[in-house]
Amino acid sequence: LHCGIKRRKPDLGWIVADEPCVAAGVYTQNRVHAPCVDLTRAAIQRASRLQAVVCNSGNANVCTPRAATDAAEIQARAAALLGIPAGLVAVAQTGVIGEPLPMDAVRQGLARLPAVTSREGGDAFAEAILTTDTHAKQWGAECVLEEGCVVRIGAAAKGSGMIHPQMATMLAFITTDAAVEPGALQALLREATERTFNAITVDGDTSTNDMVIALASGRVAPGGTALAPGRSGWDRFAGAFEAVCDRLARAIAADGEGATRMITVVVEGAPDEAAARQVARTVAGSPLVKTAVHGADANWGRILAAVGRSGLPVDPARVDIDLGPLAVCRGGLGVPYDEAEASAYLRGAEVEITIRLGMGEARARAYGCDLSPEYVRINASYRT
């Protein structure tokens, strides 16, 4: 619903479960972070259980004298409305940094939330968590673990600017009716985040409030036992879980502030997956690569230069680069290609850059977007 943090758009929502759920979370690594991050981390660490997540957009509630007090009050009020312990409520917030949260508006909004809460409220929640996003981001999956046993995964996310690996200005909430052991869910969320949400970049900045929370209700338990590595159905569930995260991560990258194209960087031939991710993220985050894509300029030298500064000891003489179907670099040297064809490819909605390092068998990918004048306009007047 709209409570008054923003001028007109929805800015307050919650996810409520019938009973406590197994919970897991990952959070921003920025040393400057909002009290709601500490509050939510503590709630999950205490018992690996949550029953509700309340989220506001339009104000990050960080770097103000009352930020911690206000976050704790939101948690307590939401818990009282639901008749559950405060420790079962997570708080997520996003928006402008350093401005006081209008708590009178939030209090009134919280009081109105129960009346508008329903099983059909997913679309409204996805809208309420947005900031500069141009559209809501949701995805889901059904996964057949064994005959007659189907689990569901549903998720919503927000993110558009201040996006970079090690958590970006993004929030994501993932729910499933599967029974999952607490440690297994935490490990799965961390691993999936590393390959998806931590593989996106828009502008090289990370923010103060980022978190991804997963809730597992336990209503579906194959064979009467909770899912965990090594047990029947785990690999299928883990694959579906990561696929949902990946789809949301791609949606965030594609919706980067001012973006006109999505960029996928695929790195192959790395000594290990971590090294491949390191190179892919460096290229995807390069302002020079991003602006070249925006200008439809097949400037492969910028890509090779970004590979060279990634921190991996690459041998340029072994590096190949493709822009989509076009070979532009072989062994660190340019090869003949049709400039007009390359430019036309770079004008498409999605651009894929493939880099082969010749150092091993591992591969990884990163997602980004082009850098346009519109990004400057949005962020030059973000508060106004």
PDB file of C-alpha atoms in Angstrom, residues 1-141:
ATOM      1  CA  LEU A   1       0.000   0.000   0.000  1.00  0.00           C
ATOM      2  CA  HIS A   2       0.941   3.703  -0.140  1.00  0.00           C
ATOM      3  CA  CYS A   3       1.579   5.097   3.330  1.00  0.00           C
ATOM      4  CA  GLY A   4       3.255   8.401   2.464  1.00  0.00           C
ATOM      5  CA  ILE A   5       6.998   7.797   2.295  1.00  0.00           C
ATOM      6  CA  LYS A   6       6.780   8.299  -1.463  1.00  0.00           C
ATOM      7  CA  ARG A   7       4.568  10.898  -3.086  1.00  0.00           C
ATOM      8  CA  ARG A   8       2.157   8.514  -4.801  1.00  0.00           C
ATOM      9  CA  LYS A   9       3.451   5.001  -5.415  1.00  0.00           C
ATOM     10  CA  PRO A  10       3.153   1.979  -3.076  1.00  0.00           C
ATOM     11  CA  ASP A  11       5.858   2.097  -0.422  1.00  0.00           C
ATOM     12  CA  LEU A  12       4.987  -0.412   2.317  1.00  0.00           C
ATOM     13  CA  GLY A  13       4.294  -4.137   2.246  1.00  0.00           C
ATOM     14  CA  TRP A  14       4.874  -7.392   4.023  1.00  0.00           C
ATOM     15  CA  ILE A  15       5.092 -11.132   3.496  1.00  0.00           C
ATOM     16  CA  VAL A  16       3.288 -13.161   6.157  1.00  0.00           C
ATOM     17  CA  ALA A  17       3.390 -16.917   6.705  1.00  0.00           C
ATOM     18  CA  ASP A  18       0.779 -18.981   8.538  1.00  0.00           C
ATOM     19  CA  GLU A  19       3.470 -20.425  10.802  1.00  0.00           C
ATOM     20  CA  PRO A  20       7.207 -19.861  11.435  1.00  0.00           C
ATOM     21  CA  CYS A  21       9.339 -20.821   8.445  1.00  0.00           C
ATOM     22  CA  VAL A  22      12.928 -21.952   8.131  1.00  0.00           C
ATOM     23  CA  ALA A  23      14.775 -18.779   7.112  1.00  0.00           C
ATOM     24  CA  ALA A  24      18.108 -17.818   5.595  1.00  0.00           C
ATOM     25  CA  GLY A  25      19.644 -14.490   4.624  1.00  0.00           C
ATOM     26  CA  VAL A  26      22.595 -12.822   2.928  1.00  0.00           C
ATOM     27  CA  TYR A  27      23.374  -9.131   3.319  1.00  0.00           C
ATOM     28  CA  THR A  28      25.323  -6.152   2.031  1.00  0.00           C
ATOM     29  CA  GLN A  29      29.039  -6.155   2.787  1.00  0.00           C
ATOM     30  CA  ASN A  30      29.160  -2.367   2.951  1.00  0.00           C
ATOM     31  CA  ARG A  31      30.580  -1.284   6.341  1.00  0.00           C
ATOM     32  CA  VAL A  32      28.048   1.550   6.256  1.00  0.00           C
ATOM     33  CA  HIS A  33      24.783  -0.333   6.543  1.00  0.00           C
ATOM     34  CA  ALA A  34      21.288   0.210   7.853  1.00  0.00           C
ATOM     35  CA  PRO A  35      20.115  -0.980  11.283  1.00  0.00           C
ATOM     36  CA  CYS A  36      17.468  -3.130   9.614  1.00  0.00           C
ATOM     37  CA  VAL A  37      20.292  -5.286   8.223  1.00  0.00           C
ATOM     38  CA  ASP A  38      21.642  -5.985  11.713  1.00  0.00           C
ATOM     39  CA  LEU A  39      18.135  -6.504  13.080  1.00  0.00           C
ATOM     40  CA  THR A  40      17.218  -9.026  10.375  1.00  0.00           C
ATOM     41  CA  ARG A  41      20.558 -10.829  10.560  1.00  0.00           C
ATOM     42  CA  ALA A  42      20.142 -11.208  14.331  1.00  0.00           C
ATOM     43  CA  ALA A  43      16.576 -12.505  13.953  1.00  0.00           C
ATOM     44  CA  ILE A  44      17.642 -15.214  11.510  1.00  0.00           C
ATOM     45  CA  GLN A  45      20.786 -16.152  13.418  1.00  0.00           C
ATOM     46  CA  ARG A  46      18.799 -16.545  16.628  1.00  0.00           C
ATOM     47  CA  ALA A  47      16.695 -19.487  15.475  1.00  0.00           C
ATOM     48  CA  SER A  48      16.792 -19.719  11.662  1.00  0.00           C
ATOM     49  CA  ARG A  49      13.081 -18.955  11.702  1.00  0.00           C
ATOM     50  CA  LEU A  50      10.916 -16.097  10.448  1.00  0.00           C
ATOM     51  CA  GLN A  51       7.178 -15.675  10.044  1.00  0.00           C
ATOM     52  CA  ALA A  52       7.022 -12.244   8.428  1.00  0.00           C
ATOM     53  CA  VAL A  53       9.088  -9.739   6.478  1.00  0.00           C
ATOM     54  CA  VAL A  54       8.026  -6.090   6.437  1.00  0.00           C
ATOM     55  CA  CYS A  55       9.543  -3.801   3.815  1.00  0.00           C
ATOM     56  CA  ASN A  56       9.332  -0.105   3.009  1.00  0.00           C
ATOM     57  CA  SER A  57      10.707   1.728  -0.014  1.00  0.00           C
ATOM     58  CA  GLY A  58      11.516   5.379  -0.565  1.00  0.00           C
ATOM     59  CA  ASN A  59      13.658   5.740   2.559  1.00  0.00           C
ATOM     60  CA  ALA A  60      16.644   3.587   3.559  1.00  0.00           C
ATOM     61  CA  ASN A  61      16.387   4.559   7.256  1.00  0.00           C
ATOM     62  CA  VAL A  62      20.157   4.714   7.649  1.00  0.00           C
ATOM     63  CA  CYS A  63      22.613   7.345   8.888  1.00  0.00           C
ATOM     64  CA  THR A  64      20.013   9.176  10.982  1.00  0.00           C
ATOM     65  CA  PRO A  65      19.878   9.469  14.799  1.00  0.00           C
ATOM     66  CA  ARG A  66      16.659   7.445  15.071  1.00  0.00           C
ATOM     67  CA  ALA A  67      17.366   4.814  12.430  1.00  0.00           C
ATOM     68  CA  ALA A  68      17.902   1.906  14.836  1.00  0.00           C
ATOM     69  CA  THR A  69      14.967   2.929  17.051  1.00  0.00           C
ATOM     70  CA  ASP A  70      12.646   3.263  14.076  1.00  0.00           C
ATOM     71  CA  ALA A  71      13.640  -0.104  12.608  1.00  0.00           C
ATOM     72  CA  ALA A  72      13.031  -1.796  15.962  1.00  0.00           C
ATOM     73  CA  GLU A  73       9.652  -0.082  16.294  1.00  0.00           C
ATOM     74  CA  ILE A  74       8.594  -1.313  12.850  1.00  0.00           C
ATOM     75  CA  GLN A  75       9.563  -4.845  13.841  1.00  0.00           C
ATOM     76  CA  ALA A  76       7.666  -4.628  17.129  1.00  0.00           C
ATOM     77  CA  ARG A  77       4.533  -3.071  15.617  1.00  0.00           C
ATOM     78  CA  ALA A  78       4.382  -5.644  12.822  1.00  0.00           C
ATOM     79  CA  ALA A  79       4.780  -8.448  15.347  1.00  0.00           C
ATOM     80  CA  ALA A  80       2.008  -7.040  17.541  1.00  0.00           C
ATOM     81  CA  LEU A  81      -0.346  -6.780  14.584  1.00  0.00           C
ATOM     82  CA  LEU A  82       0.302 -10.434  13.751  1.00  0.00           C
ATOM     83  CA  GLY A  83       0.330 -11.690  17.328  1.00  0.00           C
ATOM     84  CA  ILE A  84       3.810 -13.226  17.008  1.00  0.00           C
ATOM     85  CA  PRO A  85       7.178 -12.644  18.728  1.00  0.00           C
ATOM     86  CA  ALA A  86       9.181  -9.715  17.376  1.00  0.00           C
ATOM     87  CA  GLY A  87      12.104 -12.044  16.731  1.00  0.00           C
ATOM     88  CA  LEU A  88      10.102 -13.734  13.976  1.00  0.00           C
ATOM     89  CA  VAL A  89       9.835 -10.488  11.943  1.00  0.00           C
ATOM     90  CA  ALA A  90      12.493  -9.291   9.497  1.00  0.00           C
ATOM     91  CA  VAL A  91      12.694  -5.662   8.405  1.00  0.00           C
ATOM     92  CA  ALA A  92      13.901  -4.565   4.967  1.00  0.00           C
ATOM     93  CA  GLN A  93      14.188  -0.945   3.818  1.00  0.00           C
ATOM     94  CA  THR A  94      15.387   0.827   0.683  1.00  0.00           C
ATOM     95  CA  GLY A  95      15.513   4.366  -0.648  1.00  0.00           C
ATOM     96  CA  VAL A  96      17.213   7.664   0.125  1.00  0.00           C
ATOM     97  CA  ILE A  97      20.121   7.544   2.576  1.00  0.00           C
ATOM     98  CA  GLY A  98      20.447   9.986   5.470  1.00  0.00           C
ATOM     99  CA  GLU A  99      16.903  11.334   5.645  1.00  0.00           C
ATOM    100  CA  PRO A 100      14.612  10.692   8.651  1.00  0.00           C
ATOM    101  CA  LEU A 101      11.950   8.066   8.114  1.00  0.00           C
ATOM    102  CA  PRO A 102       8.440   9.611   8.397  1.00  0.00           C
ATOM    103  CA  MET A 103       7.365   7.292  11.193  1.00  0.00           C
ATOM    104  CA  ASP A 104       3.867   8.739  11.587  1.00  0.00           C
ATOM    105  CA  ALA A 105       3.122   7.682   8.020  1.00  0.00           C
ATOM    106  CA  VAL A 106       4.718   4.280   8.572  1.00  0.00           C
ATOM    107  CA  ARG A 107       2.702   3.686  11.771  1.00  0.00           C
ATOM    108  CA  GLN A 108      -0.551   4.473   9.979  1.00  0.00           C
ATOM    109  CA  GLY A 109       0.457   2.297   7.054  1.00  0.00           C
ATOM    110  CA  LEU A 110       1.328  -0.667   9.253  1.00  0.00           C
ATOM    111  CA  ALA A 111      -2.075  -0.436  10.938  1.00  0.00           C
ATOM    112  CA  ARG A 112      -3.731  -0.677   7.508  1.00  0.00           C
ATOM    113  CA  LEU A 113      -1.670  -3.609   6.233  1.00  0.00           C
ATOM    114  CA  PRO A 114      -3.690  -6.481   7.764  1.00  0.00           C
ATOM    115  CA  ALA A 115      -6.857  -5.390   5.965  1.00  0.00           C
ATOM    116  CA  VAL A 116      -5.210  -5.533   2.535  1.00  0.00           C
ATOM    117  CA  THR A 117      -3.184  -8.717   3.077  1.00  0.00           C
ATOM    118  CA  SER A 118      -4.242 -11.745   1.055  1.00  0.00           C
ATOM    119  CA  ARG A 119      -2.931 -14.749  -0.812  1.00  0.00           C
ATOM    120  CA  GLU A 120      -3.387 -12.684  -3.985  1.00  0.00           C
ATOM    121  CA  GLY A 121      -1.198  -9.826  -2.745  1.00  0.00           C
ATOM    122  CA  GLY A 122       2.029 -10.806  -4.464  1.00  0.00           C
ATOM    123  CA  ASP A 123       1.794  -8.276  -7.280  1.00  0.00           C
ATOM    124  CA  ALA A 124       1.087  -5.431  -4.858  1.00  0.00           C
ATOM    125  CA  PHE A 125       4.037  -6.418  -2.668  1.00  0.00           C
ATOM    126  CA  ALA A 126       6.367  -6.523  -5.678  1.00  0.00           C
ATOM    127  CA  GLU A 127       5.304  -2.967  -6.535  1.00  0.00           C
ATOM    128  CA  ALA A 128       5.696  -1.678  -2.977  1.00  0.00           C
ATOM    129  CA  ILE A 129       9.398  -2.539  -2.753  1.00  0.00           C
ATOM    130  CA  LEU A 130      10.498  -0.623  -5.866  1.00  0.00           C
ATOM    131  CA  THR A 131      12.560   2.580  -5.994  1.00  0.00           C
ATOM    132  CA  THR A 132      13.889   3.692  -9.397  1.00  0.00           C
ATOM    133  CA  ASP A 133      12.920   0.370 -10.989  1.00  0.00           C
ATOM    134  CA  THR A 134      10.793   0.733 -14.111  1.00  0.00           C
ATOM    135  CA  HIS A 135       8.794  -2.423 -13.389  1.00  0.00           C
ATOM    136  CA  ALA A 136       8.206  -5.129 -10.796  1.00  0.00           C
ATOM    137  CA  LYS A 137      10.409  -8.221 -10.844  1.00  0.00           C
ATOM    138  CA  GLN A 138       8.903 -11.599  -9.988  1.00  0.00           C
ATOM    139  CA  TRP A 139       9.576 -15.182 -10.952  1.00  0.00           C
ATOM    140  CA  GLY A 140       8.610 -18.630  -9.799  1.00  0.00           C
ATOM    141  CA  ALA A 141       9.072 -22.316 -10.491  1.00  0.00           C
TER     142      ALA A 141
END
